[in-house]
PDB file of C-alpha atoms in Angstrom:
ATOM      1  CA  MET S   1      24.787 181.252  86.138  1.00  0.00           C
ATOM      2  CA  VAL S   2      21.358 180.011  87.385  1.00  0.00           C
ATOM      3  CA  LYS S   3      18.718 179.808  84.645  1.00  0.00           C
ATOM      4  CA  ASP S   4      14.981 179.088  84.380  1.00  0.00           C
ATOM      5  CA  HIS S   5      14.765 177.407  81.000  1.00  0.00           C
ATOM      6  CA  ILE S   6      16.769 174.368  79.060  1.00  0.00           C
ATOM      7  CA  ASP S   7      18.412 176.211  76.231  1.00  0.00           C
ATOM      8  CA  VAL S   8      20.081 174.117  72.871  1.00  0.00           C
ATOM      9  CA  ARG S   9      23.297 174.266  74.622  1.00  0.00           C
ATOM     10  CA  GLY S  10      21.861 172.618  77.690  1.00  0.00           C
ATOM     11  CA  PHE S  11      19.342 170.203  75.821  1.00  0.00           C
ATOM     12  CA  LEU S  12      22.359 168.617  73.775  1.00  0.00           C
ATOM     13  CA  ILE S  13      24.243 168.496  76.554  1.00  0.00           C
ATOM     14  CA  ILE S  14      21.417 165.989  78.613  1.00  0.00           C
ATOM     15  CA  LEU S  15      20.727 164.697  75.016  1.00  0.00           C
ATOM     16  CA  THR S  16      24.805 163.172  74.675  1.00  0.00           C
ATOM     17  CA  LEU S  17      24.442 162.096  78.767  1.00  0.00           C
ATOM     18  CA  THR S  18      21.502 160.349  78.269  1.00  0.00           C
ATOM     19  CA  PHE S  19      23.381 158.245  75.377  1.00  0.00           C
ATOM     20  CA  LEU S  20      25.882 157.648  77.370  1.00  0.00           C
ATOM     21  CA  TRP S  21      24.266 156.753  80.311  1.00  0.00           C
ATOM     22  CA  GLY S  22      22.008 154.133  78.322  1.00  0.00           C
ATOM     23  CA  LEU S  23      24.871 152.508  76.943  1.00  0.00           C
ATOM     24  CA  ASN S  24      26.501 152.177  80.624  1.00  0.00           C
ATOM     25  CA  TYR S  25      23.657 149.379  81.393  1.00  0.00           C
ATOM     26  CA  PRO S  26      24.973 147.154  78.687  1.00  0.00           C
ATOM     27  CA  ALA S  27      28.518 148.044  79.722  1.00  0.00           C
ATOM     28  CA  ILE S  28      27.827 146.892  83.325  1.00  0.00           C
ATOM     29  CA  LYS S  29      25.913 143.953  82.651  1.00  0.00           C
ATOM     30  CA  LEU S  30      29.736 142.531  80.468  1.00  0.00           C
ATOM     31  CA  THR S  31      31.612 143.764  83.975  1.00  0.00           C
ATOM     32  CA  ASN S  32      29.405 141.736  85.911  1.00  0.00           C
ATOM     33  CA  THR S  33      30.583 138.425  84.038  1.00  0.00           C
ATOM     34  CA  GLY S  34      34.006 138.490  85.282  1.00  0.00           C
ATOM     35  CA  LEU S  35      33.493 140.911  88.683  1.00  0.00           C
ATOM     36  CA  ALA S  36      31.511 140.942  91.574  1.00  0.00           C
ATOM     37  CA  PRO S  37      28.942 143.864  91.091  1.00  0.00           C
ATOM     38  CA  ILE S  38      29.288 145.539  94.312  1.00  0.00           C
ATOM     39  CA  PHE S  39      33.252 145.334  94.202  1.00  0.00           C
ATOM     40  CA  THR S  40      32.734 146.772  90.277  1.00  0.00           C
ATOM     41  CA  GLY S  41      30.771 149.358  91.511  1.00  0.00           C
ATOM     42  CA  PHE S  42      33.542 150.417  94.201  1.00  0.00           C
ATOM     43  CA  PHE S  43      36.214 150.042  91.843  1.00  0.00           C
ATOM     44  CA  ARG S  44      34.721 152.137  89.498  1.00  0.00           C
ATOM     45  CA  THR S  45      33.859 154.726  92.046  1.00  0.00           C
ATOM     46  CA  ALA S  46      37.495 154.817  93.495  1.00  0.00           C
ATOM     47  CA  ILE S  47      38.704 155.443  90.124  1.00  0.00           C
ATOM     48  CA  SER S  48      36.267 158.493  89.397  1.00  0.00           C
ATOM     49  CA  THR S  49      36.930 160.061  93.094  1.00  0.00           C
ATOM     50  CA  ILE S  50      40.757 159.832  92.175  1.00  0.00           C
ATOM     51  CA  LEU S  51      40.308 161.537  89.048  1.00  0.00           C
ATOM     52  CA  ALA S  52      37.682 164.158  90.920  1.00  0.00           C
ATOM     53  CA  VAL S  53      40.285 165.301  93.690  1.00  0.00           C
ATOM     54  CA  LEU S  54      43.127 165.526  91.044  1.00  0.00           C
ATOM     55  CA  TYR S  55      40.717 167.692  88.895  1.00  0.00           C
ATOM     56  CA  CYS S  56      39.938 169.672  92.435  1.00  0.00           C
ATOM     57  CA  ILE S  57      43.587 170.297  92.689  1.00  0.00           C
ATOM     58  CA  ALA S  58      44.417 171.476  89.594  1.00  0.00           C
ATOM     59  CA  ILE S  59      41.699 174.112  89.457  1.00  0.00           C
ATOM     60  CA  LYS S  60      42.917 174.975  93.067  1.00  0.00           C
ATOM     61  CA  GLN S  61      39.261 174.379  94.436  1.00  0.00           C
ATOM     62  CA  ARG S  62      39.131 173.477  97.945  1.00  0.00           C
ATOM     63  CA  LEU S  63      38.484 169.877  99.066  1.00  0.00           C
ATOM     64  CA  PHE S  64      36.361 169.895 102.069  1.00  0.00           C
ATOM     65  CA  HIS S  65      34.375 172.509 103.757  1.00  0.00           C
ATOM     66  CA  ARG S  66      33.247 172.235 107.758  1.00  0.00           C
ATOM     67  CA  GLY S  67      30.377 171.889 109.704  1.00  0.00           C
ATOM     68  CA  ILE S  68      27.023 171.674 108.382  1.00  0.00           C
ATOM     69  CA  ILE S  69      27.992 171.729 104.728  1.00  0.00           C
ATOM     70  CA  LEU S  70      30.306 168.445 105.260  1.00  0.00           C
ATOM     71  CA  PHE S  71      27.773 167.096 106.884  1.00  0.00           C
ATOM     72  CA  HIS S  72      25.252 167.368 104.138  1.00  0.00           C
ATOM     73  CA  GLY S  73      28.398 166.081 101.750  1.00  0.00           C
ATOM     74  CA  ILE S  74      28.598 162.628 103.947  1.00  0.00           C
ATOM     75  CA  MET S  75      24.836 162.254 103.426  1.00  0.00           C
ATOM     76  CA  ILE S  76      24.925 162.634  99.860  1.00  0.00           C
ATOM     77  CA  GLY S  77      27.436 160.073  99.781  1.00  0.00           C
ATOM     78  CA  ILE S  78      25.683 157.458 101.954  1.00  0.00           C
ATOM     79  CA  LEU S  79      22.701 157.679  99.804  1.00  0.00           C
ATOM     80  CA  PHE S  80      24.614 157.698  96.390  1.00  0.00           C
ATOM     81  CA  GLY S  81      26.292 154.595  97.760  1.00  0.00           C
ATOM     82  CA  LEU S  82      23.472 152.745  98.769  1.00  0.00           C
ATOM     83  CA  GLU S  83      22.431 153.508  95.413  1.00  0.00           C
ATOM     84  CA  PHE S  84      25.059 152.378  93.447  1.00  0.00           C
ATOM     85  CA  VAL S  85      24.961 148.970  95.582  1.00  0.00           C
ATOM     86  CA  CYS S  86      21.469 148.102  94.700  1.00  0.00           C
ATOM     87  CA  ILE S  87      22.287 149.072  90.571  1.00  0.00           C
ATOM     88  CA  TYR S  88      25.301 146.785  90.516  1.00  0.00           C
ATOM     89  CA  TRP S  89      23.694 144.043  92.757  1.00  0.00           C
ATOM     90  CA  GLY S  90      20.916 143.910  90.900  1.00  0.00           C
ATOM     91  CA  MET S  91      21.635 143.754  87.607  1.00  0.00           C
ATOM     92  CA  PHE S  92      23.849 140.267  88.884  1.00  0.00           C
ATOM     93  CA  TYR S  93      20.603 139.220  88.545  1.00  0.00           C
ATOM     94  CA  THR S  94      18.308 141.209  86.038  1.00  0.00           C
ATOM     95  CA  ASP S  95      18.288 142.169  82.558  1.00  0.00           C
ATOM     96  CA  SER S  96      20.108 145.311  81.661  1.00  0.00           C
ATOM     97  CA  ALA S  97      16.911 146.649  79.724  1.00  0.00           C
ATOM     98  CA  ARG S  98      14.698 145.949  82.664  1.00  0.00           C
ATOM     99  CA  SER S  99      17.202 147.746  84.969  1.00  0.00           C
ATOM    100  CA  VAL S 100      17.383 150.689  83.187  1.00  0.00           C
ATOM    101  CA  ILE S 101      13.380 151.380  83.415  1.00  0.00           C
ATOM    102  CA  PHE S 102      13.166 150.606  87.020  1.00  0.00           C
ATOM    103  CA  ILE S 103      16.227 153.134  88.001  1.00  0.00           C
ATOM    104  CA  TYR S 104      14.244 155.916  85.645  1.00  0.00           C
ATOM    105  CA  LEU S 105      11.545 155.486  88.402  1.00  0.00           C
ATOM    106  CA  SER S 106      14.047 158.329  90.101  1.00  0.00           C
ATOM    107  CA  PRO S 107      12.257 161.300  88.325  1.00  0.00           C
ATOM    108  CA  PHE S 108       8.991 160.361  89.650  1.00  0.00           C
ATOM    109  CA  VAL S 109      10.669 160.498  93.593  1.00  0.00           C
ATOM    110  CA  VAL S 110      11.911 163.626  93.013  1.00  0.00           C
ATOM    111  CA  ALA S 111       8.515 164.965  91.460  1.00  0.00           C
ATOM    112  CA  GLY S 112       6.806 163.568  94.487  1.00  0.00           C
ATOM    113  CA  GLY S 113       9.608 164.768  97.073  1.00  0.00           C
ATOM    114  CA  ALA S 114       9.655 168.076  95.353  1.00  0.00           C
ATOM    115  CA  HIS S 115       5.831 168.394  96.966  1.00  0.00           C
ATOM    116  CA  PHE S 116       6.916 167.987  99.928  1.00  0.00           C
ATOM    117  CA  PHE S 117      10.828 169.369 100.757  1.00  0.00           C
ATOM    118  CA  LEU S 118      10.868 171.796  97.706  1.00  0.00           C
ATOM    119  CA  GLY S 119       7.568 173.540  97.921  1.00  0.00           C
ATOM    120  CA  GLU S 120       6.677 172.402  94.787  1.00  0.00           C
ATOM    121  CA  ARG S 121       2.544 171.985  94.290  1.00  0.00           C
ATOM    122  CA  LEU S 122       1.926 168.398  93.010  1.00  0.00           C
ATOM    123  CA  THR S 123       0.199 169.385  89.882  1.00  0.00           C
ATOM    124  CA  THR S 124      -2.167 167.384  87.657  1.00  0.00           C
ATOM    125  CA  PRO S 125       0.414 166.647  84.945  1.00  0.00           C
ATOM    126  CA  LYS S 126       2.555 165.086  87.606  1.00  0.00           C
ATOM    127  CA  MET S 127      -0.484 163.286  89.121  1.00  0.00           C
ATOM    128  CA  ILE S 128      -0.577 161.742  85.399  1.00  0.00           C
ATOM    129  CA  GLY S 129       3.110 161.225  85.195  1.00  0.00           C
ATOM    130  CA  LEU S 130       3.111 159.356  88.616  1.00  0.00           C
ATOM    131  CA  ILE S 131       0.109 157.282  87.335  1.00  0.00           C
ATOM    132  CA  LEU S 132       1.623 156.600  83.748  1.00  0.00           C
ATOM    133  CA  ALA S 133       4.881 155.032  86.167  1.00  0.00           C
ATOM    134  CA  PHE S 134       2.775 152.909  87.966  1.00  0.00           C
ATOM    135  CA  LEU S 135       1.208 151.178  85.054  1.00  0.00           C
ATOM    136  CA  GLY S 136       4.416 151.344  83.022  1.00  0.00           C
ATOM    137  CA  ILE S 137       5.907 149.086  86.032  1.00  0.00           C
ATOM    138  CA  TYR S 138       3.226 146.820  85.534  1.00  0.00           C
ATOM    139  CA  SER S 139       3.483 146.421  82.095  1.00  0.00           C
ATOM    140  CA  VAL S 140       7.039 145.374  82.744  1.00  0.00           C
ATOM    141  CA  PHE S 141       6.149 142.785  85.304  1.00  0.00           C
ATOM    142  CA  SER S 142       3.704 140.852  83.282  1.00  0.00           C
ATOM    143  CA  GLY S 143       5.837 141.168  80.487  1.00  0.00           C
ATOM    144  CA  LYS S 144       8.078 138.373  81.829  1.00  0.00           C
ATOM    145  CA  PRO S 145      10.660 137.475  78.963  1.00  0.00           C
ATOM    146  CA  HIS S 146      11.544 133.494  79.435  1.00  0.00           C
ATOM    147  CA  SER S 147      14.344 133.521  81.138  1.00  0.00           C
ATOM    148  CA  TYR S 148      12.538 135.278  83.937  1.00  0.00           C
ATOM    149  CA  ASN S 149      12.804 133.349  87.419  1.00  0.00           C
ATOM    150  CA  ARG S 150      12.695 134.562  90.992  1.00  0.00           C
ATOM    151  CA  LEU S 151      16.214 135.982  91.228  1.00  0.00           C
ATOM    152  CA  MET S 152      15.218 138.243  88.024  1.00  0.00           C
ATOM    153  CA  PHE S 153      12.415 139.465  90.509  1.00  0.00           C
ATOM    154  CA  PHE S 154      14.788 139.817  93.368  1.00  0.00           C
ATOM    155  CA  GLY S 155      17.162 142.352  90.870  1.00  0.00           C
ATOM    156  CA  ASP S 156      14.021 143.993  89.578  1.00  0.00           C
ATOM    157  CA  VAL S 157      13.348 145.061  93.389  1.00  0.00           C
ATOM    158  CA  LEU S 158      17.084 146.505  94.126  1.00  0.00           C
ATOM    159  CA  GLU S 159      16.894 148.448  90.579  1.00  0.00           C
ATOM    160  CA  ILE S 160      13.419 149.959  91.917  1.00  0.00           C
ATOM    161  CA  MET S 161      15.372 150.835  95.428  1.00  0.00           C
ATOM    162  CA  ALA S 162      18.460 152.312  93.378  1.00  0.00           C
ATOM    163  CA  ALA S 163      15.827 154.393  91.898  1.00  0.00           C
ATOM    164  CA  PHE S 164      14.410 155.887  95.222  1.00  0.00           C
ATOM    165  CA  PHE S 165      18.261 156.279  96.358  1.00  0.00           C
ATOM    166  CA  TRP S 166      18.924 158.357  93.404  1.00  0.00           C
ATOM    167  CA  GLY S 167      15.941 160.370  93.615  1.00  0.00           C
ATOM    168  CA  ALA S 168      16.380 161.169  97.492  1.00  0.00           C
ATOM    169  CA  THR S 169      20.066 162.283  96.340  1.00  0.00           C
ATOM    170  CA  THR S 170      18.909 164.516  93.738  1.00  0.00           C
ATOM    171  CA  LEU S 171      16.470 166.174  96.124  1.00  0.00           C
ATOM    172  CA  TYR S 172      19.107 166.297  99.465  1.00  0.00           C
ATOM    173  CA  ILE S 173      21.596 168.094  96.919  1.00  0.00           C
ATOM    174  CA  LYS S 174      18.857 170.614  95.591  1.00  0.00           C
ATOM    175  CA  ARG S 175      17.598 171.266  98.658  1.00  0.00           C
ATOM    176  CA  PHE S 176      20.775 171.416 100.824  1.00  0.00           C
ATOM    177  CA  LEU S 177      23.498 171.946  98.659  1.00  0.00           C
ATOM    178  CA  THR S 178      22.675 174.301  95.647  1.00  0.00           C
ATOM    179  CA  ASP S 179      24.341 177.777  95.308  1.00  0.00           C
ATOM    180  CA  LYS S 180      26.108 176.974  98.854  1.00  0.00           C
ATOM    181  CA  ILE S 181      29.354 175.294  97.019  1.00  0.00           C
ATOM    182  CA  GLU S 182      30.787 174.522  93.755  1.00  0.00           C
ATOM    183  CA  PRO S 183      29.741 171.753  91.950  1.00  0.00           C
ATOM    184  CA  ILE S 184      33.122 169.576  91.847  1.00  0.00           C
ATOM    185  CA  ASN S 185      32.761 169.888  95.363  1.00  0.00           C
ATOM    186  CA  THR S 186      29.227 168.122  95.390  1.00  0.00           C
ATOM    187  CA  PHE S 187      30.361 165.875  93.134  1.00  0.00           C
ATOM    188  CA  ILE S 188      33.267 164.601  95.392  1.00  0.00           C
ATOM    189  CA  TYR S 189      31.506 164.093  98.295  1.00  0.00           C
ATOM    190  CA  GLN S 190      28.936 162.166  96.660  1.00  0.00           C
ATOM    191  CA  ILE S 191      31.771 159.756  95.107  1.00  0.00           C
ATOM    192  CA  LEU S 192      33.866 159.929  98.146  1.00  0.00           C
ATOM    193  CA  PHE S 193      31.658 159.216 101.042  1.00  0.00           C
ATOM    194  CA  SER S 194      30.153 156.574  98.808  1.00  0.00           C
ATOM    195  CA  LEU S 195      33.229 154.317  98.918  1.00  0.00           C
ATOM    196  CA  PRO S 196      32.457 152.991 102.923  1.00  0.00           C
ATOM    197  CA  ILE S 197      28.963 151.920 101.675  1.00  0.00           C
ATOM    198  CA  LEU S 198      30.251 149.909  98.637  1.00  0.00           C
ATOM    199  CA  PHE S 199      33.429 148.532 100.461  1.00  0.00           C
ATOM    200  CA  LEU S 200      31.618 147.320 103.554  1.00  0.00           C
ATOM    201  CA  CYS S 201      29.259 145.506 100.985  1.00  0.00           C
ATOM    202  CA  THR S 202      31.488 144.245  98.775  1.00  0.00           C
ATOM    203  CA  PHE S 203      33.401 142.883 102.076  1.00  0.00           C
ATOM    204  CA  PHE S 204      30.186 141.194 103.283  1.00  0.00           C
ATOM    205  CA  LEU S 205      27.983 140.388 100.454  1.00  0.00           C
ATOM    206  CA  GLU S 206      30.876 138.820  98.008  1.00  0.00           C
ATOM    207  CA  ASP S 207      33.447 135.863  98.347  1.00  0.00           C
ATOM    208  CA  THR S 208      35.011 136.309  95.328  1.00  0.00           C
ATOM    209  CA  TRP S 209      35.672 139.754  93.504  1.00  0.00           C
ATOM    210  CA  VAL S 210      37.682 138.835  90.558  1.00  0.00           C
ATOM    211  CA  LYS S 211      36.734 135.585  88.862  1.00  0.00           C
ATOM    212  CA  HIS S 212      38.206 136.747  85.542  1.00  0.00           C
ATOM    213  CA  THR S 213      39.423 139.635  83.279  1.00  0.00           C
ATOM    214  CA  SER S 214      39.679 140.426  79.292  1.00  0.00           C
ATOM    215  CA  ILE S 215      40.196 143.168  77.055  1.00  0.00           C
ATOM    216  CA  PRO S 216      36.467 143.887  76.741  1.00  0.00           C
ATOM    217  CA  ILE S 217      36.092 144.262  80.744  1.00  0.00           C
ATOM    218  CA  VAL S 218      38.806 146.398  81.197  1.00  0.00           C
ATOM    219  CA  LEU S 219      37.386 148.904  78.761  1.00  0.00           C
ATOM    220  CA  SER S 220      34.143 148.699  80.012  1.00  0.00           C
ATOM    221  CA  ILE S 221      35.535 149.296  83.495  1.00  0.00           C
ATOM    222  CA  ILE S 222      37.446 152.486  81.906  1.00  0.00           C
ATOM    223  CA  TYR S 223      33.791 153.483  80.278  1.00  0.00           C
ATOM    224  CA  GLN S 224      32.369 153.148  83.385  1.00  0.00           C
ATOM    225  CA  SER S 225      34.648 155.157  85.670  1.00  0.00           C
ATOM    226  CA  VAL S 226      36.227 157.670  83.327  1.00  0.00           C
ATOM    227  CA  ILE S 227      33.502 158.489  80.813  1.00  0.00           C
ATOM    228  CA  ILE S 228      30.350 157.582  83.340  1.00  0.00           C
ATOM    229  CA  GLY S 229      31.643 157.787  86.662  1.00  0.00           C
ATOM    230  CA  PHE S 230      33.946 161.021  86.394  1.00  0.00           C
ATOM    231  CA  ALA S 231      32.739 162.923  83.277  1.00  0.00           C
ATOM    232  CA  SER S 232      29.586 162.360  82.977  1.00  0.00           C
ATOM    233  CA  TYR S 233      28.410 162.875  86.580  1.00  0.00           C
ATOM    234  CA  PHE S 234      30.023 165.591  87.052  1.00  0.00           C
ATOM    235  CA  ILE S 235      28.892 167.659  84.378  1.00  0.00           C
ATOM    236  CA  TRP S 236      25.227 166.157  85.728  1.00  0.00           C
ATOM    237  CA  ILE S 237      26.266 168.005  88.877  1.00  0.00           C
ATOM    238  CA  LYS S 238      26.837 171.244  87.291  1.00  0.00           C
ATOM    239  CA  LEU S 239      23.550 171.117  84.806  1.00  0.00           C
ATOM    240  CA  ILE S 240      21.749 170.590  88.443  1.00  0.00           C
ATOM    241  CA  HIS S 241      23.348 173.776  89.665  1.00  0.00           C
ATOM    242  CA  ILE S 242      22.357 175.889  86.639  1.00  0.00           C
ATOM    243  CA  TYR S 243      19.353 174.473  85.548  1.00  0.00           C
ATOM    244  CA  PRO S 244      15.826 173.616  86.827  1.00  0.00           C
ATOM    245  CA  VAL S 245      15.976 170.024  88.342  1.00  0.00           C
ATOM    246  CA  GLY S 246      12.721 168.737  87.402  1.00  0.00           C
ATOM    247  CA  ARG S 247      13.363 170.080  83.508  1.00  0.00           C
ATOM    248  CA  LEU S 248      16.507 168.506  83.408  1.00  0.00           C
ATOM    249  CA  SER S 249      14.708 165.251  84.812  1.00  0.00           C
ATOM    250  CA  ALA S 250      12.241 165.566  82.039  1.00  0.00           C
ATOM    251  CA  PHE S 251      14.488 164.842  79.534  1.00  0.00           C
ATOM    252  CA  THR S 252      16.024 161.762  81.063  1.00  0.00           C
ATOM    253  CA  PHE S 253      13.443 159.882  79.953  1.00  0.00           C
ATOM    254  CA  LEU S 254      15.577 159.267  76.852  1.00  0.00           C
ATOM    255  CA  THR S 255      18.108 157.659  79.089  1.00  0.00           C
ATOM    256  CA  PRO S 256      15.754 154.035  79.241  1.00  0.00           C
ATOM    257  CA  VAL S 257      15.141 154.498  75.179  1.00  0.00           C
ATOM    258  CA  PHE S 258      18.911 154.327  74.819  1.00  0.00           C
ATOM    259  CA  GLY S 259      19.261 151.556  77.580  1.00  0.00           C
ATOM    260  CA  VAL S 260      16.510 149.186  76.363  1.00  0.00           C
ATOM    261  CA  LEU S 261      17.310 149.773  72.633  1.00  0.00           C
ATOM    262  CA  LEU S 262      21.396 149.165  73.398  1.00  0.00           C
ATOM    263  CA  SER S 263      20.979 146.385  75.753  1.00  0.00           C
ATOM    264  CA  ALA S 264      18.611 144.566  72.945  1.00  0.00           C
ATOM    265  CA  ALA S 265      21.620 144.996  70.748  1.00  0.00           C
ATOM    266  CA  ILE S 266      24.610 144.539  72.473  1.00  0.00           C
ATOM    267  CA  ASN S 267      23.433 142.009  75.243  1.00  0.00           C
ATOM    268  CA  LYS S 268      20.465 140.144  72.580  1.00  0.00           C
ATOM    269  CA  GLU S 269      18.207 141.211  75.492  1.00  0.00           C
ATOM    270  CA  GLU S 270      14.229 139.881  74.960  1.00  0.00           C
ATOM    271  CA  LEU S 271      12.134 142.608  73.871  1.00  0.00           C
ATOM    272  CA  THR S 272       9.096 141.354  75.346  1.00  0.00           C
ATOM    273  CA  ILE S 273       5.615 143.713  74.316  1.00  0.00           C
ATOM    274  CA  GLY S 274       5.176 144.269  78.317  1.00  0.00           C
ATOM    275  CA  LEU S 275       8.455 145.679  78.618  1.00  0.00           C
ATOM    276  CA  LEU S 276       8.314 147.940  75.464  1.00  0.00           C
ATOM    277  CA  SER S 277       4.919 149.245  76.749  1.00  0.00           C
ATOM    278  CA  GLY S 278       6.547 149.827  80.116  1.00  0.00           C
ATOM    279  CA  LEU S 279       9.145 151.777  78.550  1.00  0.00           C
ATOM    280  CA  THR S 280       6.841 153.784  76.532  1.00  0.00           C
ATOM    281  CA  LEU S 281       4.508 154.713  79.652  1.00  0.00           C
ATOM    282  CA  VAL S 282       7.453 155.086  81.983  1.00  0.00           C
ATOM    283  CA  CYS S 283       8.910 157.859  79.421  1.00  0.00           C
ATOM    284  CA  VAL S 284       5.571 159.606  78.843  1.00  0.00           C
ATOM    285  CA  GLY S 285       5.506 159.410  82.366  1.00  0.00           C
ATOM    286  CA  ILE S 286       8.590 160.998  83.572  1.00  0.00           C
ATOM    287  CA  TYR S 287       8.011 164.002  80.789  1.00  0.00           C
ATOM    288  CA  CYS S 288       4.695 164.609  81.815  1.00  0.00           C
ATOM    289  CA  ALA S 289       5.455 164.527  86.099  1.00  0.00           C
ATOM    290  CA  ASN S 290       8.967 166.684  85.346  1.00  0.00           C
ATOM    291  CA  TYR S 291       7.931 169.630  82.649  1.00  0.00           C
ATOM    292  CA  ARG S 292       8.276 172.640  84.010  1.00  0.00           C
ATOM    293  CA  TYR S 293       8.784 171.593  86.982  1.00  0.00           C
ATOM    294  CA  GLU S 294       9.856 174.737  88.254  1.00  0.00           C
ATOM    295  CA  LYS S 295       8.518 177.949  88.950  1.00  0.00           C
ATOM    296  CA  THR S 296       8.593 180.881  86.050  1.00  0.00           C
TER     297      THR S 296
END
């Protein structure tokens, strides 16, 4: 059932998801110590794809459509694959705390893109949100940690690119697939058709895929593939089929908060004044840019 507001059940679900997504960033940083980053993205997505296909078979849901729907499925897979290449590769060079802030520029891409593709007017609150986001990014770049170098800048740029690919994926799903296919099919198309992109990038960009393994790395892969890559993303796809996508995006400001705090606690990353100021500006901007995004 499609709803025009976020009810208590929806809020509790998105709150849980944002915590899990925040924890995912230090988890990725951990796996990068033993596995090549893009290969990790490919490996976890392959596991998630197998789980999604098995689930689809179990509920006797068709795996593929024909014609234009399949074309749209391939397109969201390509966008999703490019997003993951940028996320995993970028986090090899930059801190997870910085990454989570940059990646959550995605709601601003959704807010701005909706003006052109979903018929939503760019209102004053959305404009304020966009301005706050740019100020936040400036603040993050200004508040460099002591370990900052040119490679970290390269990682930051990749994370910003990931935000644009993620926003584009969300807009594409909402524009072409919502109400046309089941959420599980949207999810399968997204991860299945991302695999060729991830494999090609890891094949051409990475020489050594596995440097070493350990129990924490294995547990991190399981967490990323089963909990995040399958369960949480499938639930998210289902949510954007049910609830207004902009209002959902308004609550995703919690992910950078959890991500930054967990990165500092688990990875011992430096929390600079610029980083915390940027986090605050981006989070407030996300809420402003997306709240009451859908018409009522």
